[in-house]
Short mmCIF file of C-alpha atoms in Angstrom, two decimals:
data_model
loop_
_atom_site.label_atom_id
_atom_site.label_comp_id
_atom_site.label_asym_id
_atom_site.label_seq_id
_atom_site.Cartn_x
_atom_site.Cartn_y
_atom_site.Cartn_z
CA MET A 1 -41.27 -79.82 143.33
CA THR A 2 -41.97 -76.26 142.17
CA ALA A 3 -45.27 -75.07 143.55
CA SER A 4 -45.91 -71.82 141.69
CA LEU A 5 -46.11 -70.59 138.08
CA SER A 6 -43.95 -67.65 139.17
CA GLU A 7 -41.07 -70.09 138.77
CA THR A 8 -40.22 -71.83 135.51
CA LEU A 9 -41.50 -75.38 135.35
CA THR A 10 -41.58 -78.11 132.74
CA LEU A 11 -45.06 -79.21 131.73
CA LEU A 12 -45.99 -82.15 129.50
CA LEU A 13 -49.16 -81.65 127.46
CA VAL A 14 -50.72 -84.87 126.14
CA GLU A 15 -53.36 -83.77 123.62
CA ASP A 16 -54.13 -85.04 120.11
CA ASP A 17 -56.34 -82.09 119.13
CA ASP A 18 -54.25 -79.30 117.60
CA GLY A 19 -56.78 -76.62 118.46
CA ASP A 20 -57.01 -77.60 122.14
CA ALA A 21 -53.22 -77.85 122.41
CA PHE A 22 -52.82 -74.40 120.83
CA LEU A 23 -55.36 -72.97 123.30
CA VAL A 24 -53.51 -74.38 126.32
CA GLU A 25 -50.19 -73.01 125.05
CA GLU A 26 -51.66 -69.56 124.46
CA LEU A 27 -53.31 -69.43 127.89
CA LEU A 28 -50.11 -70.43 129.66
CA LYS A 29 -48.18 -67.67 127.85
CA GLU A 30 -50.08 -65.25 130.08
CA ALA A 31 -48.55 -66.74 133.25
CA GLU A 32 -46.04 -64.65 135.20
CA ALA A 33 -43.31 -67.11 134.15
CA PRO A 34 -44.59 -69.21 131.24
CA PRO A 35 -43.71 -72.87 131.64
CA ARG A 36 -41.65 -74.91 129.24
CA ILE A 37 -44.23 -77.02 127.41
CA ILE A 38 -43.55 -80.37 125.81
CA TRP A 39 -46.44 -81.33 123.52
CA VAL A 40 -47.16 -84.93 122.50
CA ARG A 41 -50.17 -86.37 120.72
CA SER A 42 -50.37 -89.96 121.95
CA LEU A 43 -49.58 -92.26 124.82
CA ARG A 44 -46.78 -93.80 122.74
CA GLU A 45 -45.13 -90.39 122.36
CA THR A 46 -45.70 -89.70 126.06
CA ARG A 47 -43.60 -92.54 127.46
CA PRO A 48 -40.11 -91.31 126.50
CA GLN A 49 -40.95 -87.75 127.63
CA LEU A 50 -42.00 -88.62 131.19
CA THR A 51 -38.65 -87.98 132.84
CA SER A 52 -37.91 -86.52 136.27
CA ALA A 53 -37.66 -83.09 134.63
CA VAL A 54 -41.43 -83.04 134.06
CA GLN A 55 -43.18 -81.54 137.07
CA CYS A 56 -46.73 -81.42 135.78
CA VAL A 57 -48.75 -83.33 133.16
CA LEU A 58 -51.94 -82.22 131.39
CA VAL A 59 -53.47 -85.31 129.80
CA ASP A 60 -56.53 -85.70 127.59
CA LEU A 61 -58.47 -88.92 128.15
CA THR A 62 -59.38 -89.41 124.48
CA LEU A 63 -56.10 -90.25 122.76
CA PRO A 64 -55.65 -92.24 119.54
CA ASP A 65 -53.97 -95.13 121.39
CA ALA A 66 -55.72 -94.91 124.79
CA SER A 67 -59.16 -94.01 126.08
CA GLY A 68 -60.80 -93.39 129.42
CA LEU A 69 -58.62 -93.94 132.45
CA GLU A 70 -56.11 -96.12 130.59
CA ALA A 71 -53.98 -93.13 129.61
CA LEU A 72 -54.13 -91.68 133.11
CA ARG A 73 -53.04 -94.92 134.78
CA GLU A 74 -50.05 -95.18 132.46
CA VAL A 75 -49.04 -91.57 133.14
CA LEU A 76 -49.36 -92.09 136.90
CA ARG A 77 -47.23 -95.23 136.65
CA LEU A 78 -44.49 -93.59 134.60
CA ALA A 79 -44.38 -90.27 136.48
CA PRO A 80 -45.24 -90.84 140.16
CA HIS A 81 -43.33 -87.64 140.98
CA ALA A 82 -45.42 -85.31 138.78
CA ALA A 83 -48.71 -83.53 139.36
CA VAL A 84 -51.34 -84.74 136.90
CA LEU A 85 -54.39 -82.83 135.62
CA VAL A 86 -56.96 -84.45 133.37
CA LEU A 87 -58.53 -82.59 130.41
CA THR A 88 -62.17 -83.50 129.76
CA GLY A 89 -65.12 -82.32 127.69
CA LEU A 90 -68.49 -81.22 129.00
CA ARG A 91 -70.11 -84.56 128.24
CA ASP A 92 -67.54 -86.60 130.16
CA ALA A 93 -67.05 -84.44 133.25
CA HIS A 94 -67.97 -87.46 135.36
CA VAL A 95 -64.85 -89.14 133.99
CA GLY A 96 -62.84 -86.28 135.48
CA VAL A 97 -64.20 -87.13 138.92
CA ALA A 98 -63.27 -90.77 138.39
CA ALA A 99 -59.80 -89.65 137.31
CA VAL A 100 -59.27 -87.80 140.58
CA GLN A 101 -60.40 -90.88 142.45
CA ALA A 102 -57.83 -92.88 140.44
CA GLY A 103 -54.95 -90.60 141.46
CA ALA A 104 -55.03 -87.39 139.42
CA GLN A 105 -54.67 -84.14 141.36
CA ASP A 106 -57.50 -82.35 139.50
CA TYR A 107 -59.47 -82.22 136.25
CA LEU A 108 -60.37 -79.39 133.88
CA VAL A 109 -63.36 -79.07 131.54
CA LYS A 110 -61.90 -77.74 128.29
CA GLN A 111 -64.83 -75.48 127.48
CA ASP A 112 -64.51 -73.68 130.86
CA VAL A 113 -60.77 -73.05 130.84
CA ASP A 114 -59.33 -69.53 130.83
CA ALA A 115 -55.81 -68.30 131.63
CA ARG A 116 -56.48 -67.55 135.28
CA LEU A 117 -58.32 -70.83 135.94
CA LEU A 118 -55.64 -72.88 134.19
CA ALA A 119 -52.76 -71.28 136.10
CA ARG A 120 -54.57 -71.66 139.40
CA ALA A 121 -55.49 -75.30 138.70
CA ILE A 122 -51.85 -76.15 137.90
CA ARG A 123 -50.62 -74.36 141.00
CA TYR A 124 -53.13 -76.13 143.26
CA ALA A 125 -52.46 -79.50 141.63
CA MET A 126 -48.75 -79.17 142.29
CA GLU A 127 -49.39 -78.23 145.90
CA ARG A 128 -51.64 -81.27 146.31
CA LYS A 129 -48.99 -83.49 144.75
CA ARG A 130 -46.34 -82.08 147.04
CA ALA A 131 -48.59 -82.75 150.05
CA ASP A 132 -49.38 -86.26 148.78
CA LEU A 133 -45.68 -87.06 148.41
CA ALA A 134 -44.91 -85.64 151.86
CA GLN A 135 -47.70 -87.74 153.39
CA LEU A 136 -46.44 -90.83 151.56
CA ARG A 137 -42.90 -90.25 152.86
CA LEU A 138 -44.28 -89.80 156.37
CA VAL A 139 -46.26 -93.04 156.19
CA GLN A 140 -43.24 -94.89 154.81
CA ALA A 141 -41.02 -93.47 157.55
CA GLU A 142 -43.53 -94.53 160.21
CA LEU A 143 -43.73 -98.04 158.76
CA ILE A 144 -39.94 -98.31 158.65
CA ALA A 145 -39.69 -97.02 162.22
CA LYS A 146 -42.24 -99.61 163.39
CA GLU A 147 -40.43 -102.40 161.55
CA ASN A 148 -37.09 -101.29 163.03
CA ALA A 149 -38.61 -101.15 166.50
CA ARG A 150 -40.00 -104.67 166.13
CA LEU A 151 -36.63 -105.87 164.89
CA GLU A 152 -34.77 -104.19 167.74
CA ARG A 153 -37.18 -105.53 170.35
CA GLY A 154 -36.67 -108.99 168.90
CA LEU A 155 -32.90 -108.61 169.32
CA LEU A 156 -33.10 -107.63 172.99
CA PRO A 157 -32.41 -110.62 175.25
CA VAL A 158 -34.88 -112.67 177.25
CA ALA A 159 -33.17 -114.13 180.31
CA LEU A 160 -32.93 -117.92 180.46
CA LEU A 161 -33.57 -118.52 184.16
CA ARG A 162 -35.34 -121.31 186.02
CA GLY A 163 -36.90 -121.19 189.46
CA ASP A 164 -37.25 -118.27 191.85
CA ARG A 165 -34.02 -118.35 193.87
CA VAL A 166 -32.49 -115.63 191.67
CA GLU A 167 -34.05 -112.31 190.70
CA GLN A 168 -32.82 -110.30 187.74
CA SER A 169 -33.44 -106.67 186.78
CA THR A 170 -32.09 -104.86 183.74
CA ARG A 171 -32.15 -101.37 182.31
CA TYR A 172 -31.11 -100.50 178.77
CA LEU A 173 -30.95 -96.89 177.55
CA PRO A 174 -29.37 -96.27 174.12
CA GLY A 175 -27.52 -92.96 173.78
CA ASN A 176 -29.07 -92.26 170.36
CA GLN A 177 -32.65 -91.07 170.74
CA GLY A 178 -35.20 -92.86 168.62
CA THR A 179 -33.46 -96.22 168.77
CA LEU A 180 -33.92 -99.24 171.03
CA LEU A 181 -30.43 -100.69 170.56
CA GLY A 182 -26.96 -99.31 171.13
CA GLY A 183 -23.49 -100.78 171.27
CA ASP A 184 -24.02 -102.04 174.84
CA PHE A 185 -25.26 -105.57 175.38
CA LEU A 186 -26.22 -107.84 178.28
CA ASP A 187 -27.58 -111.33 178.82
CA THR A 188 -28.29 -114.03 181.41
CA VAL A 189 -28.21 -117.79 180.83
CA GLN A 190 -28.71 -120.58 183.34
CA THR A 191 -27.08 -123.80 182.12
CA PRO A 192 -28.49 -127.30 182.78
CA ASP A 193 -26.19 -127.80 185.79
CA GLY A 194 -27.87 -124.83 187.51
CA ALA A 195 -24.97 -122.37 187.11
CA ILE A 196 -26.01 -118.82 186.25
CA ASN A 197 -23.97 -116.98 183.63
CA ILE A 198 -24.25 -113.22 183.22
CA VAL A 199 -22.52 -110.82 180.85
CA ILE A 200 -22.47 -107.14 180.03
CA GLY A 201 -20.42 -105.49 177.31
CA ASP A 202 -19.77 -102.21 175.56
CA VAL A 203 -18.72 -101.89 171.93
CA CYS A 204 -16.82 -98.62 171.51
CA GLY A 205 -18.53 -96.02 169.36
CA HIS A 206 -22.15 -95.20 168.56
CA GLY A 207 -24.42 -95.99 165.65
CA PRO A 208 -26.06 -98.87 163.81
CA ASP A 209 -22.77 -100.67 163.07
CA GLU A 210 -21.88 -100.75 166.77
CA ALA A 211 -25.42 -101.84 167.69
CA ALA A 212 -25.24 -104.68 165.16
CA LEU A 213 -21.85 -105.74 166.51
CA GLY A 214 -23.18 -105.68 170.06
CA VAL A 215 -26.05 -107.96 169.06
CA ALA A 216 -23.61 -110.33 167.34
CA MET A 217 -21.43 -110.42 170.46
CA ARG A 218 -24.39 -111.13 172.74
CA ILE A 219 -25.82 -113.90 170.58
CA ALA A 220 -22.36 -115.45 170.22
CA TRP A 221 -21.85 -115.33 174.00
CA ARG A 222 -25.22 -117.01 174.62
CA THR A 223 -24.52 -119.69 172.01
CA LEU A 224 -21.09 -120.44 173.42
CA VAL A 225 -22.40 -120.67 176.98
CA LEU A 226 -25.17 -123.05 175.94
CA ALA A 227 -22.55 -125.08 174.05
CA GLY A 228 -20.54 -125.48 177.23
CA GLN A 229 -17.78 -122.92 176.68
CA ASN A 230 -16.74 -120.63 179.53
CA GLY A 231 -13.82 -118.75 180.99
CA GLU A 232 -10.85 -117.62 178.94
CA ARG A 233 -11.67 -119.94 176.05
CA LEU A 234 -15.01 -118.20 175.63
CA LEU A 235 -13.35 -114.77 175.69
CA ARG A 236 -10.83 -115.80 173.04
CA THR A 237 -13.66 -116.94 170.79
CA LEU A 238 -15.47 -113.63 171.28
CA ASP A 239 -12.22 -111.79 170.57
CA ALA A 240 -11.89 -113.65 167.27
CA LEU A 241 -15.51 -112.86 166.39
CA LEU A 242 -15.01 -109.18 167.16
CA ARG A 243 -11.96 -108.99 164.89
CA ALA A 244 -13.87 -110.70 162.08
CA GLU A 245 -17.04 -108.59 162.33
CA ARG A 246 -15.82 -105.09 163.20
CA LYS A 247 -15.77 -102.40 160.52
CA ALA A 248 -12.43 -100.90 161.57
CA PRO A 249 -9.37 -102.28 163.40
CA GLU A 250 -9.62 -99.68 166.17
CA ILE A 251 -13.01 -101.00 167.34
CA PHE A 252 -12.76 -102.78 170.69
CA THR A 253 -15.17 -104.10 173.29
CA THR A 254 -15.06 -104.04 177.07
CA LEU A 255 -16.83 -106.86 178.79
CA CYS A 256 -17.60 -108.33 182.20
CA MET A 257 -18.93 -111.84 182.68
CA ALA A 258 -19.55 -114.01 185.69
CA THR A 259 -20.53 -117.60 186.39
CA ILE A 260 -22.40 -118.13 189.66
CA THR A 261 -22.22 -121.66 191.05
CA PRO A 262 -25.44 -123.72 191.33
CA ASP A 263 -25.47 -123.31 195.12
CA LEU A 264 -25.37 -119.49 194.60
CA ARG A 265 -22.43 -119.06 197.02
CA GLN A 266 -19.53 -118.38 194.65
CA ALA A 267 -18.96 -116.39 191.46
CA ARG A 268 -16.08 -116.58 189.04
CA MET A 269 -15.61 -113.39 187.02
CA ARG A 270 -13.50 -112.17 184.16
CA VAL A 271 -13.43 -108.44 183.50
CA ALA A 272 -12.03 -107.41 180.10
CA GLY A 273 -11.20 -103.73 180.49
CA HIS A 274 -14.67 -103.09 181.92
CA PRO A 275 -15.74 -101.10 185.01
CA PRO A 276 -15.74 -103.28 188.15
CA PRO A 277 -19.05 -104.80 189.26
CA VAL A 278 -20.70 -103.50 192.44
CA LEU A 279 -21.31 -106.20 195.01
CA VAL A 280 -23.58 -106.15 198.06
CA ARG A 281 -22.94 -109.01 200.53
CA ASP A 282 -24.84 -109.20 203.78
CA GLY A 283 -25.47 -105.44 203.64
CA VAL A 284 -21.84 -104.48 202.81
CA VAL A 285 -21.35 -102.53 199.56
CA ASP A 286 -18.09 -102.71 197.63
CA VAL A 287 -16.63 -103.26 194.19
CA VAL A 288 -15.17 -106.56 193.07
CA ASP A 289 -11.45 -106.62 193.82
CA GLY A 290 -9.03 -107.36 191.02
CA ALA A 291 -11.02 -105.80 188.18
CA PRO A 292 -10.21 -105.50 185.40
CA SER A 293 -8.58 -108.88 185.02
CA GLY A 294 -7.33 -108.21 181.49
CA PRO A 295 -7.55 -105.79 178.53
CA PRO A 296 -10.60 -105.15 176.32
CA LEU A 297 -11.32 -107.51 173.47
CA GLY A 298 -9.91 -106.65 170.07
CA ILE A 299 -6.67 -104.93 171.18
CA PHE A 300 -4.01 -107.54 171.95
CA SER A 301 -3.83 -110.82 170.06
CA ASP A 302 -2.12 -112.57 172.99
CA ALA A 303 -4.34 -111.15 175.73
CA ALA A 304 -5.19 -113.16 178.83
CA TRP A 305 -7.89 -112.65 181.41
CA LYS A 306 -7.37 -114.11 184.87
CA ALA A 307 -10.29 -115.42 186.86
CA ILE A 308 -11.58 -113.48 189.86
CA ASP A 309 -13.18 -115.74 192.46
CA VAL A 310 -15.76 -113.96 194.60
CA PRO A 311 -17.48 -115.50 197.64
CA LEU A 312 -21.12 -114.42 197.78
CA GLY A 313 -22.42 -115.60 201.13
CA GLU A 314 -26.10 -115.89 201.94
CA ASP A 315 -27.81 -112.72 200.74
CA TRP A 316 -26.13 -110.90 197.89
CA ALA A 317 -26.61 -108.72 194.85
CA ILE A 318 -24.26 -108.11 191.91
CA MET A 319 -24.65 -105.16 189.57
CA LEU A 320 -22.88 -105.11 186.21
CA TYR A 321 -23.06 -101.86 184.25
CA THR A 322 -21.49 -99.98 181.35
CA ASP A 323 -19.51 -96.76 181.56
CA GLY A 324 -22.53 -94.67 180.54
CA LEU A 325 -23.54 -94.89 184.22
CA ILE A 326 -20.29 -93.68 185.77
CA GLU A 327 -19.14 -91.20 183.10
CA ALA A 328 -22.21 -88.98 183.49
CA ALA A 329 -22.43 -86.18 186.03
CA ALA A 330 -24.89 -86.88 188.83
CA GLY A 331 -26.56 -85.07 191.69
CA GLY A 332 -24.92 -81.70 191.10
CA ARG A 333 -21.40 -83.10 190.72
CA ASP A 334 -19.01 -81.07 188.61
CA GLY A 335 -17.43 -84.17 187.10
CA PRO A 336 -18.38 -87.73 186.25
CA LEU A 337 -19.95 -89.94 188.88
CA GLY A 338 -17.12 -92.47 188.74
CA VAL A 339 -16.93 -95.83 190.45
CA GLU A 340 -16.45 -94.33 193.92
CA GLY A 341 -19.46 -92.06 193.45
CA LEU A 342 -21.53 -95.01 192.34
CA VAL A 343 -20.58 -97.00 195.44
CA GLU A 344 -21.44 -93.99 197.63
CA LEU A 345 -24.89 -93.75 196.04
CA VAL A 346 -25.56 -97.42 196.65
CA ARG A 347 -24.45 -97.07 200.27
CA GLU A 348 -26.69 -94.04 200.73
CA HIS A 349 -29.68 -95.97 199.41
CA GLY A 350 -28.84 -99.07 201.43
CA SER A 351 -29.45 -101.30 198.39
CA ILE A 352 -29.13 -101.29 194.62
CA ASP A 353 -32.12 -99.59 193.01
CA LEU A 354 -31.58 -99.29 189.26
CA ASP A 355 -34.24 -96.66 188.65
CA ARG A 356 -33.02 -94.48 191.49
CA LEU A 357 -29.46 -94.67 190.17
CA ILE A 358 -30.63 -93.68 186.69
CA ASP A 359 -32.56 -90.73 188.17
CA HIS A 360 -29.36 -89.55 189.89
CA VAL A 361 -27.39 -89.82 186.68
CA GLY A 362 -30.00 -88.05 184.56
CA THR A 363 -29.64 -87.85 180.77
CA THR A 364 -26.51 -89.11 179.10
CA ASP A 365 -25.30 -89.13 175.50
CA ASP A 366 -23.67 -92.52 175.99
CA ASP A 367 -25.37 -95.90 175.92
CA LEU A 368 -26.25 -97.16 179.38
CA ALA A 369 -26.88 -100.77 180.37
CA MET A 370 -27.36 -102.22 183.84
CA LEU A 371 -27.78 -105.82 184.96
CA LEU A 372 -28.67 -106.64 188.56
CA VAL A 373 -28.81 -110.19 189.93
CA ARG A 374 -29.97 -110.94 193.48
CA GLY A 375 -29.79 -114.31 195.17
CA ARG A 376 -29.92 -116.28 198.38
CA GLY A 377 -27.43 -119.05 199.02
CA ALA A 378 -28.68 -122.60 199.42
#
């Protein structure tokens, strides 16, 4: 919106008195850049003229087809983008105050108007309108941000675990600042037989489409696990879902999932093009051998993913993570941390500490998800 009479603006004058209208036009001719004035005499004539081209409206409150604040309310409804000034007489100055309370930017008493006062009032009214619109946009943006945050928090998983024999920790850091969700996803579900199922995945790319696809993949995985699906059959179903939901054929997803037996001594894993899990067994740190066990989802229609059977022993911890952890530089390294660097860090610490690992990695532009499960065998 133009904020100065030094620039040409379009002004709508709503005034049924010829003398008052002539006075306003003459006063505005003295402006540095006289505005383009559209003059109408009634509310009926006003309606078709209130287009987006009108930046300011001067409206009298005593029109042949509207009186009091009725005309103002209609102008405000039809032109929410325009600054509005009310023209009043000496005897109804109190109506001008009410008009400002109703939404007008200012009011003018006709008998007191001169060229300088009129130009200044229009300039100030347009500045107030610009500030009002900016404040409205800010409030709307804050409301949308709060709604999005509530939605995103509602889409983050809550682990379905029973008892205290297994401890779980997660960290989730989207690469895009200002969001709570990225293309990475993770989840944990304990089925009625006591088996513990964990998953972590990474949809390639960044943005809301990838985040939405990641949520769809996670919810589908949880639903399938609760419905009794597992292993390669589950992965084939997720592969079909990915192909149906993705926005482009080049979108793929890496994924690692594991099923831990009810006695907490064995895990069966399938790693679809994903970084290998880090495993700590009885104080020994290593990666799971045989990973990946097949390609990412969404690439080959005839893909297969072999099972990786992992003995856990008595005291153990498994960490699943996405490549945002190992592709970032850490601790003064010239290149990415990598899987070997990650294992070295865990060995240096003597245990898996998610926060300490994140501190070593520092900031990263990629999404980062980590899922740590600790258990003691029966």
